[in-house]
Amino acid sequence: MKHYDVIILGAGAAGLMCAATAAQRGRRVLVLERANKIGKKILMSGGGRCNFTNYSVESENYISSNPHFCKSALNRYSQWDFIALVDKHRINTEERKHGQLFCVGSAKEILAMLVAECEEAGIEIQSGCETRAIQGLTSSDKNGSRYSVTVDGFDDVAGLTEVQCSSLVVATGALSIPSLGGSGFGYEIATQFDLPLTERHAGLVPLMFTSSTKAICERLSGLALEVEVSCNGQSFTENLLFTHRGLSGPVILQISNYWYPGDSIEINLLPNLDAIDWLLQAKQQQGKIRLNTLLNKQLAKSLVNELERLWWSNLAEQPLAQFSDQQLTGIGGQLNSWCLKPSASEGYRTAEVTLGGIDTDSISSKTMEAKTQKGLYFIGEVLDVSGHLGGFNFQWAWSSGYTAGTFV
């Protein structure tokens, strides 16, 4: 029987940060990872460059049933603290738009930094270990430990091994991208100890369409342009990407956090123009030009051709002067508010986050410990805290991991 001060389930961003923080306080730490390699999501993030945080991190960048829950951890360990750690390890970084920070080289540098911090603190990390059972120990048999964890594949030994700890940290991630180890195991642990869950669904995910809209997306596949997209009172301006399944790109990933099945989205194809005024002025000043030719100055020709088929095919050969003001007003309104109804999202297979999770009302925002279960902590994506695109989910991993590591 092996006894540890802390056992952490999951060697992702939150788990490794928690491990390093706890071990630097002198705690004996074991990290168990079910995948064959640690930090898979770190390595694939940001196109392999890891958007590890953002210069501007506020609670408004997060979605949760309790929007105040994340504040304490974000204040305890801020983006500036993580940037200082990155600087300490001499990792070259670059700022992209909206304050996003990436590695100049590779995401491997962020993982190597976390591993170095863990190794320096003497942490034991075991990958390829499947947790089979967790048991809360009673006061009569715990021998200083509160939890027993039964593991398959511990120390590369076939069969089951039991390890014990006084603090158990669940950093298992969530349902997004199961190919990188995403699962609902953390929710099962929460349910075992009677902690409530909120409704979960895929977030930061492309949207799909059927019938004629899908056909348009297929024909425009690969085309990207900056637009404003709105849904349920939220709006974002960023790049949109047409794909053979529907719509993707940063602006669609952002708005997907606020989209629910049955909702429509509104796309402003000309976010810097009042299209109605522009078209009516053009009619007066450039009456001989065709609408297709005029729009080609603002939008890709392939997109304009698709819009022409949709909105003014019967006037395609006519000059602007032969359009009525009412017709141009209608087309301008659609250019600034193209209403589309997605059939579904691509789901957890490609979602970058899982919205919802363990209800934060059952967790201490100061320590990440379950309020009704001494020594049981939850950090990272498994909680009902999800960030916008732009480094905010990694910052939540660092902040929540550090916070738990300070108290375990």
Coordinates of C-alpha atoms in Angstrom, one line a residue:
M1 CA 0.0 0.0 0.0
K2 CA 1.4 3.4 -1.0
H3 CA 0.4 6.5 0.8
Y4 CA 0.6 10.0 -0.7
D5 CA -0.4 13.4 0.6
V6 CA -2.0 14.3 -2.7
I7 CA -3.2 12.2 -5.6
I8 CA -4.2 14.1 -8.8
L9 CA -6.3 12.4 -11.4
G10 CA -5.3 13.9 -14.8
A11 CA -2.0 15.2 -16.1
G12 CA -3.3 18.0 -18.2
A13 CA -2.8 21.8 -17.7
A14 CA -4.7 22.1 -14.4
G15 CA -3.4 18.8 -13.0
L16 CA 0.3 19.6 -13.7
M17 CA -0.1 23.1 -12.3
C18 CA -1.7 21.8 -9.1
A19 CA 1.0 19.1 -8.7
A20 CA 3.9 21.5 -9.0
T21 CA 2.2 24.0 -6.6
A22 CA 1.5 21.3 -4.0
A23 CA 4.9 19.7 -4.2
Q24 CA 6.6 23.0 -3.8
R25 CA 4.9 23.2 -0.5
G26 CA 6.5 20.0 0.5
R27 CA 3.5 17.7 -0.2
R28 CA 4.2 14.2 -1.6
V29 CA 2.3 14.1 -4.9
L30 CA 1.2 11.4 -7.3
V31 CA -0.3 12.3 -10.7
L32 CA -2.3 9.6 -12.5
E33 CA -3.0 9.9 -16.2
R34 CA -5.1 7.4 -18.1
A35 CA -3.7 8.3 -21.6
N36 CA -0.4 7.0 -22.7
K37 CA 1.1 10.5 -22.8
I38 CA 0.6 13.6 -20.6
G39 CA -0.5 17.0 -21.7
K40 CA -2.1 16.0 -25.0
K41 CA -4.5 18.9 -25.2
I42 CA -1.6 21.4 -24.4
L43 CA 0.3 20.0 -27.4
M44 CA -2.5 20.3 -29.9
S45 CA -3.7 23.7 -28.8
G46 CA -3.3 26.9 -30.8
G47 CA -2.3 25.0 -33.9
G48 CA 0.6 23.5 -32.0
R49 CA 1.7 26.9 -30.6
C50 CA -0.4 26.9 -27.4
N51 CA -2.5 30.1 -26.7
F52 CA -1.5 29.8 -23.1
T53 CA -3.1 33.0 -21.7
N54 CA -4.4 36.4 -22.6
Y55 CA -3.2 39.9 -21.5
S56 CA -6.7 40.8 -20.5
V57 CA -8.4 38.2 -18.3
E58 CA -11.7 39.2 -16.6
S59 CA -14.6 37.2 -15.1
E60 CA -16.6 38.4 -18.1
N61 CA -14.5 36.1 -20.3
Y62 CA -16.1 33.1 -18.6
I63 CA -19.4 31.3 -18.8
S64 CA -20.8 29.7 -15.6
S65 CA -24.1 29.4 -13.7
N66 CA -22.2 31.4 -11.1
P67 CA -20.3 34.1 -12.9
H68 CA -18.5 35.2 -9.7
F69 CA -17.1 31.8 -8.9
C70 CA -13.9 32.2 -11.0
K71 CA -12.9 35.5 -9.6
S72 CA -11.1 34.3 -6.5
A73 CA -8.8 31.9 -8.4
L74 CA -8.1 34.3 -11.2
N75 CA -7.0 36.9 -8.6
R76 CA -5.0 34.4 -6.6
Y77 CA -3.0 33.3 -9.7
S78 CA -3.3 35.8 -12.6
Q79 CA -2.2 35.8 -16.2
W80 CA 0.8 37.9 -15.0
D81 CA 1.9 35.1 -12.7
F82 CA 1.8 32.6 -15.5
I83 CA 3.6 35.0 -17.9
A84 CA 6.3 35.3 -15.2
L85 CA 6.7 31.5 -15.1
V86 CA 7.0 31.4 -18.9
D87 CA 9.6 34.1 -18.8
K88 CA 11.5 32.3 -16.1
H89 CA 11.8 29.3 -18.5
R90 CA 12.9 31.6 -21.3
I91 CA 10.2 30.6 -23.7
N92 CA 9.8 33.0 -26.6
T93 CA 6.2 34.3 -26.9
E94 CA 4.2 36.5 -29.2
E95 CA 1.1 38.6 -28.8
R96 CA -1.6 38.1 -31.5
K97 CA -4.8 40.1 -31.8
H98 CA -7.2 40.5 -28.9
G99 CA -4.3 40.1 -26.4
Q100 CA -3.8 36.4 -27.1
L101 CA -0.3 35.0 -26.1
F102 CA 1.3 32.1 -28.0
C103 CA 4.6 30.3 -28.1
V104 CA 6.8 31.5 -30.9
G105 CA 8.2 27.9 -31.1
S106 CA 6.0 25.0 -30.0
A107 CA 3.4 24.1 -27.4
K108 CA 5.9 21.4 -26.4
E109 CA 7.8 24.2 -24.5
I110 CA 4.8 24.9 -22.2
L111 CA 4.5 21.1 -21.4
A112 CA 8.3 20.8 -20.9
M113 CA 8.1 23.8 -18.5
L114 CA 5.4 22.2 -16.5
V115 CA 7.2 18.8 -16.4
A116 CA 10.4 20.6 -15.3
E117 CA 8.6 22.3 -12.5
C118 CA 7.1 18.9 -11.4
E119 CA 10.4 17.1 -11.7
E120 CA 12.2 19.7 -9.7
A121 CA 9.6 19.3 -6.9
G122 CA 10.0 15.4 -6.9
I123 CA 6.5 14.6 -8.3
E124 CA 5.7 11.1 -9.4
I125 CA 3.7 11.0 -12.6
Q126 CA 2.2 7.7 -14.0
S127 CA 0.7 7.6 -17.4
G128 CA -1.3 4.8 -18.9
C129 CA -3.0 4.2 -15.6
E130 CA -6.8 3.6 -15.5
T131 CA -8.5 4.5 -12.3
R132 CA -11.0 1.7 -11.5
A133 CA -12.4 2.8 -8.2
I134 CA -12.3 5.5 -5.6
Q135 CA -13.4 5.0 -2.0
G136 CA -13.8 7.5 0.8
L137 CA -12.1 6.0 3.9
T138 CA -13.7 6.0 7.4
S139 CA -11.9 7.4 10.4
S140 CA -11.2 3.9 11.7
D141 CA -9.4 2.5 8.7
K142 CA -7.9 5.5 6.9
N143 CA -4.5 5.5 8.6
G144 CA -4.1 9.2 8.0
S145 CA -5.6 9.0 4.5
R146 CA -9.1 10.0 3.4
Y147 CA -9.3 8.3 0.0
S148 CA -8.3 5.0 -1.6
V149 CA -7.8 4.9 -5.4
T150 CA -7.6 1.5 -7.2
V151 CA -5.5 1.8 -10.3
D152 CA -4.9 -0.6 -13.3
G153 CA -1.4 -0.4 -14.8
F154 CA 0.4 1.3 -11.9
D155 CA 4.2 1.1 -12.3
D156 CA 3.5 -0.8 -15.5
V157 CA 2.4 -3.8 -13.4
A158 CA -0.5 -5.8 -14.7
G159 CA -3.5 -5.9 -12.3
L160 CA -4.9 -3.6 -9.7
T161 CA -3.0 -1.5 -7.2
E162 CA -4.4 0.5 -4.3
V163 CA -2.9 3.8 -3.4
Q164 CA -4.2 6.2 -0.7
C165 CA -4.1 9.9 0.0
S166 CA -5.4 12.6 2.3
S167 CA -6.3 15.0 -0.6
L168 CA -7.7 13.8 -3.9
V169 CA -7.8 16.3 -6.9
V170 CA -10.0 15.6 -9.9
A171 CA -8.4 17.2 -13.0
T172 CA -9.8 14.8 -15.5
G173 CA -11.1 17.4 -18.0
A174 CA -14.5 16.9 -19.6
L175 CA -16.2 15.5 -22.6
S176 CA -14.6 17.6 -25.3
I177 CA -12.2 15.9 -27.9
P178 CA -12.4 12.3 -26.6
S179 CA -9.5 11.4 -28.9
L180 CA -7.2 13.5 -26.6
G181 CA -8.6 11.8 -23.5
G182 CA -11.8 13.7 -22.8
S183 CA -14.3 11.8 -20.8
G184 CA -17.1 12.1 -18.2
F185 CA -15.1 10.4 -15.5
G186 CA -14.9 13.5 -13.4
Y187 CA -18.7 13.8 -13.4
E188 CA -18.9 10.1 -12.2
I189 CA -16.7 11.0 -9.3
A190 CA -18.8 14.0 -8.4
T191 CA -22.0 11.9 -8.6
Q192 CA -20.4 9.2 -6.4
F193 CA -20.0 11.9 -3.7
D194 CA -23.4 13.5 -4.2
L195 CA -22.2 16.7 -5.9
P196 CA -24.7 18.2 -8.3
L197 CA -24.0 18.7 -12.0
T198 CA -25.3 21.4 -14.4
E199 CA -26.4 20.6 -17.9
R200 CA -23.5 20.0 -20.3
H201 CA -23.0 20.6 -24.0
A202 CA -20.3 21.2 -26.5
G203 CA -18.7 24.7 -26.6
L204 CA -16.2 26.5 -28.9
V205 CA -17.4 24.2 -31.7
P206 CA -18.2 24.5 -35.4
L207 CA -21.8 24.7 -36.5
M208 CA -23.4 22.5 -39.2
F209 CA -26.2 23.0 -41.7
T210 CA -28.4 21.0 -43.9
S211 CA -30.0 21.3 -47.4
S212 CA -29.3 24.5 -49.4
T213 CA -27.2 26.2 -46.7
K214 CA -24.9 23.2 -46.5
A215 CA -24.5 23.2 -50.3
I216 CA -23.5 26.9 -50.2
C217 CA -20.9 26.2 -47.4
E218 CA -19.5 23.3 -49.4
R219 CA -19.1 25.4 -52.5
L220 CA -17.4 28.1 -50.4
S221 CA -15.3 25.7 -48.4
G222 CA -12.0 27.3 -47.4
L223 CA -13.1 30.9 -47.8
A224 CA -12.5 33.1 -44.7
L225 CA -13.6 36.6 -44.0
E226 CA -14.1 38.9 -41.0
V227 CA -17.7 39.2 -39.9
E228 CA -19.8 40.0 -36.9
V229 CA -22.0 37.1 -35.6
S230 CA -24.8 37.5 -33.1
C231 CA -27.0 35.0 -31.1
N232 CA -29.0 35.3 -28.0
G233 CA -27.8 38.9 -27.2
Q234 CA -24.1 38.1 -27.7
S235 CA -22.0 39.3 -30.6
F236 CA -18.4 38.7 -31.7
T237 CA -16.3 40.1 -34.6
E238 CA -13.7 37.8 -35.9
N239 CA -12.9 35.5 -38.9
L240 CA -15.5 33.1 -40.2
L241 CA -14.5 30.0 -42.2
F242 CA -16.8 28.1 -44.6
T243 CA -16.3 24.3 -44.4
H244 CA -17.8 21.4 -46.2
R245 CA -20.0 20.7 -43.1
G246 CA -21.0 24.3 -42.3
L247 CA -19.3 27.3 -40.6
S248 CA -16.2 27.4 -38.4
G249 CA -13.5 29.9 -37.6
P250 CA -12.9 31.9 -34.4
V251 CA -16.2 33.9 -34.6
I252 CA -18.3 30.8 -34.9
L253 CA -16.5 29.0 -32.1
Q254 CA -17.2 32.0 -29.9
I255 CA -20.8 32.3 -30.7
S256 CA -21.4 28.5 -30.4
N257 CA -21.1 29.0 -26.6
Y258 CA -24.4 30.9 -26.7
W259 CA -26.2 28.9 -29.4
Y260 CA -28.7 26.2 -28.6
P261 CA -30.5 23.8 -31.0
G262 CA -33.3 25.6 -32.7
D263 CA -31.7 29.0 -32.5
S264 CA -30.7 31.1 -35.5
I265 CA -27.5 33.1 -35.8
E266 CA -27.2 36.5 -37.6
I267 CA -24.1 37.2 -39.7
N268 CA -23.1 40.8 -40.5
L269 CA -21.1 40.3 -43.7
L270 CA -20.1 44.1 -43.7
P271 CA -19.5 44.9 -40.0
N272 CA -17.9 48.3 -40.9
L273 CA -20.7 49.4 -43.2
D274 CA -24.3 50.4 -43.0
A275 CA -25.1 48.4 -46.1
I276 CA -28.5 50.0 -46.8
D277 CA -27.1 53.5 -46.9
W278 CA -24.1 52.3 -48.9
L279 CA -26.2 50.7 -51.5
L280 CA -28.7 53.6 -51.8
Q281 CA -25.8 56.0 -52.2
A282 CA -24.2 53.8 -54.8
K283 CA -27.4 53.8 -56.8
Q284 CA -27.3 57.6 -57.0
Q285 CA -23.6 57.8 -57.7
Q286 CA -22.8 54.7 -59.7
G287 CA -26.2 53.8 -61.2
K288 CA -24.7 52.0 -64.2
I289 CA -22.7 49.4 -62.2
R290 CA -24.1 46.0 -61.4
L291 CA -24.7 45.1 -57.8
N292 CA -22.4 42.0 -58.2
T293 CA -19.5 44.3 -59.4
L294 CA -20.1 46.7 -56.5
L295 CA -20.1 44.0 -53.8
N296 CA -16.9 42.4 -55.3
K297 CA -15.1 45.5 -53.9
Q298 CA -16.0 44.4 -50.3
L299 CA -16.5 40.6 -50.5
A300 CA -15.0 37.6 -52.2
K301 CA -16.3 37.1 -55.7
S302 CA -17.4 33.5 -54.9
L303 CA -19.4 34.6 -51.9
V304 CA -21.1 37.4 -53.9
N305 CA -22.1 34.9 -56.6
E306 CA -23.8 32.8 -53.9
L307 CA -25.6 35.8 -52.5
E308 CA -26.7 36.8 -55.9
R309 CA -28.4 33.4 -56.4
L310 CA -30.1 33.8 -53.0
W311 CA -31.2 37.4 -53.0
W312 CA -31.4 39.0 -56.5
S313 CA -31.0 36.4 -59.2
N314 CA -33.8 37.9 -61.2
L315 CA -32.0 41.2 -61.3
A316 CA -28.5 39.9 -61.8
E317 CA -27.9 41.5 -65.2
Q318 CA -29.5 44.9 -64.2
P319 CA -27.6 48.0 -63.3
L320 CA -28.1 49.5 -59.8
A321 CA -30.3 52.2 -61.2
Q322 CA -33.0 49.7 -62.1
F323 CA -33.2 48.4 -58.5
S324 CA -35.9 50.0 -56.5
D325 CA -35.0 51.6 -53.1
Q326 CA -37.1 48.9 -51.4
Q327 CA -35.1 46.1 -53.1
L328 CA -31.8 47.6 -52.2
T329 CA -33.0 48.2 -48.6
G330 CA -33.9 44.5 -48.4
I331 CA -30.6 43.3 -49.8
G332 CA -28.6 45.7 -47.5
G333 CA -30.5 44.5 -44.5
Q334 CA -29.6 40.9 -45.3
L335 CA -25.9 41.9 -45.9
N336 CA -25.9 43.3 -42.3
S337 CA -28.0 40.5 -40.9
W338 CA -27.9 37.3 -42.8
C339 CA -30.1 34.9 -40.7
L340 CA -29.1 31.2 -40.7
K341 CA -30.4 28.3 -38.7
P342 CA -27.7 25.7 -37.9
S343 CA -28.9 22.1 -37.7
A344 CA -26.5 21.1 -35.0
S345 CA -23.0 21.6 -33.7
E346 CA -20.2 19.2 -34.6
G347 CA -20.4 18.0 -31.0
Y348 CA -17.7 16.9 -28.5
R349 CA -15.6 15.3 -31.2
T350 CA -14.2 18.8 -32.2
A351 CA -15.4 21.0 -29.3
E352 CA -12.6 22.8 -27.5
V353 CA -14.5 22.9 -24.2
T354 CA -17.5 21.4 -22.4
L355 CA -20.0 24.0 -21.2
G356 CA -21.5 23.2 -17.8
G357 CA -20.1 20.6 -15.4
I358 CA -19.9 20.2 -11.7
D359 CA -22.1 22.8 -10.1
T360 CA -19.8 25.5 -8.5
D361 CA -22.3 26.1 -5.7
S362 CA -20.9 22.8 -4.2
I363 CA -17.3 23.9 -4.5
S364 CA -15.3 26.5 -2.4
S365 CA -14.2 29.2 -4.8
K366 CA -11.3 30.0 -2.3
T367 CA -9.8 26.4 -2.3
M368 CA -11.5 24.3 -5.0
E369 CA -12.5 21.8 -2.3
A370 CA -16.0 20.2 -2.3
K371 CA -18.0 21.9 0.5
T372 CA -19.4 18.6 1.7
Q373 CA -16.5 16.3 1.1
K374 CA -13.3 17.0 3.0
G375 CA -10.1 16.5 1.0
L376 CA -11.9 16.2 -2.4
Y377 CA -11.0 18.9 -5.0
F378 CA -12.1 19.7 -8.5
I379 CA -10.2 21.9 -11.0
G380 CA -10.1 22.9 -14.6
E381 CA -12.7 22.0 -17.2
V382 CA -14.6 19.5 -15.1
L383 CA -16.2 22.4 -13.3
D384 CA -19.0 24.6 -14.6
V385 CA -16.5 27.3 -15.8
S386 CA -15.8 27.7 -19.5
G387 CA -13.8 30.5 -21.1
H388 CA -14.1 32.3 -24.4
L389 CA -11.6 31.6 -27.1
G390 CA -8.3 33.3 -26.7
G391 CA -6.3 31.6 -23.9
F392 CA -8.9 32.0 -21.2
N393 CA -9.5 28.2 -20.7
F394 CA -5.8 27.7 -20.1
Q395 CA -5.7 30.6 -17.7
W396 CA -8.6 28.9 -15.7
A397 CA -6.6 25.7 -15.7
W398 CA -3.5 27.5 -14.3
S399 CA -5.5 29.5 -11.8
S400 CA -7.8 26.7 -10.5
G401 CA -4.8 24.3 -10.4
Y402 CA -2.6 26.7 -8.4
T403 CA -5.5 27.5 -6.0
A404 CA -6.1 23.8 -5.2
G405 CA -2.3 23.2 -5.0
T406 CA -2.1 25.9 -2.3
F407 CA -4.6 24.1 0.0
V408 CA -4.3 20.3 -0.6

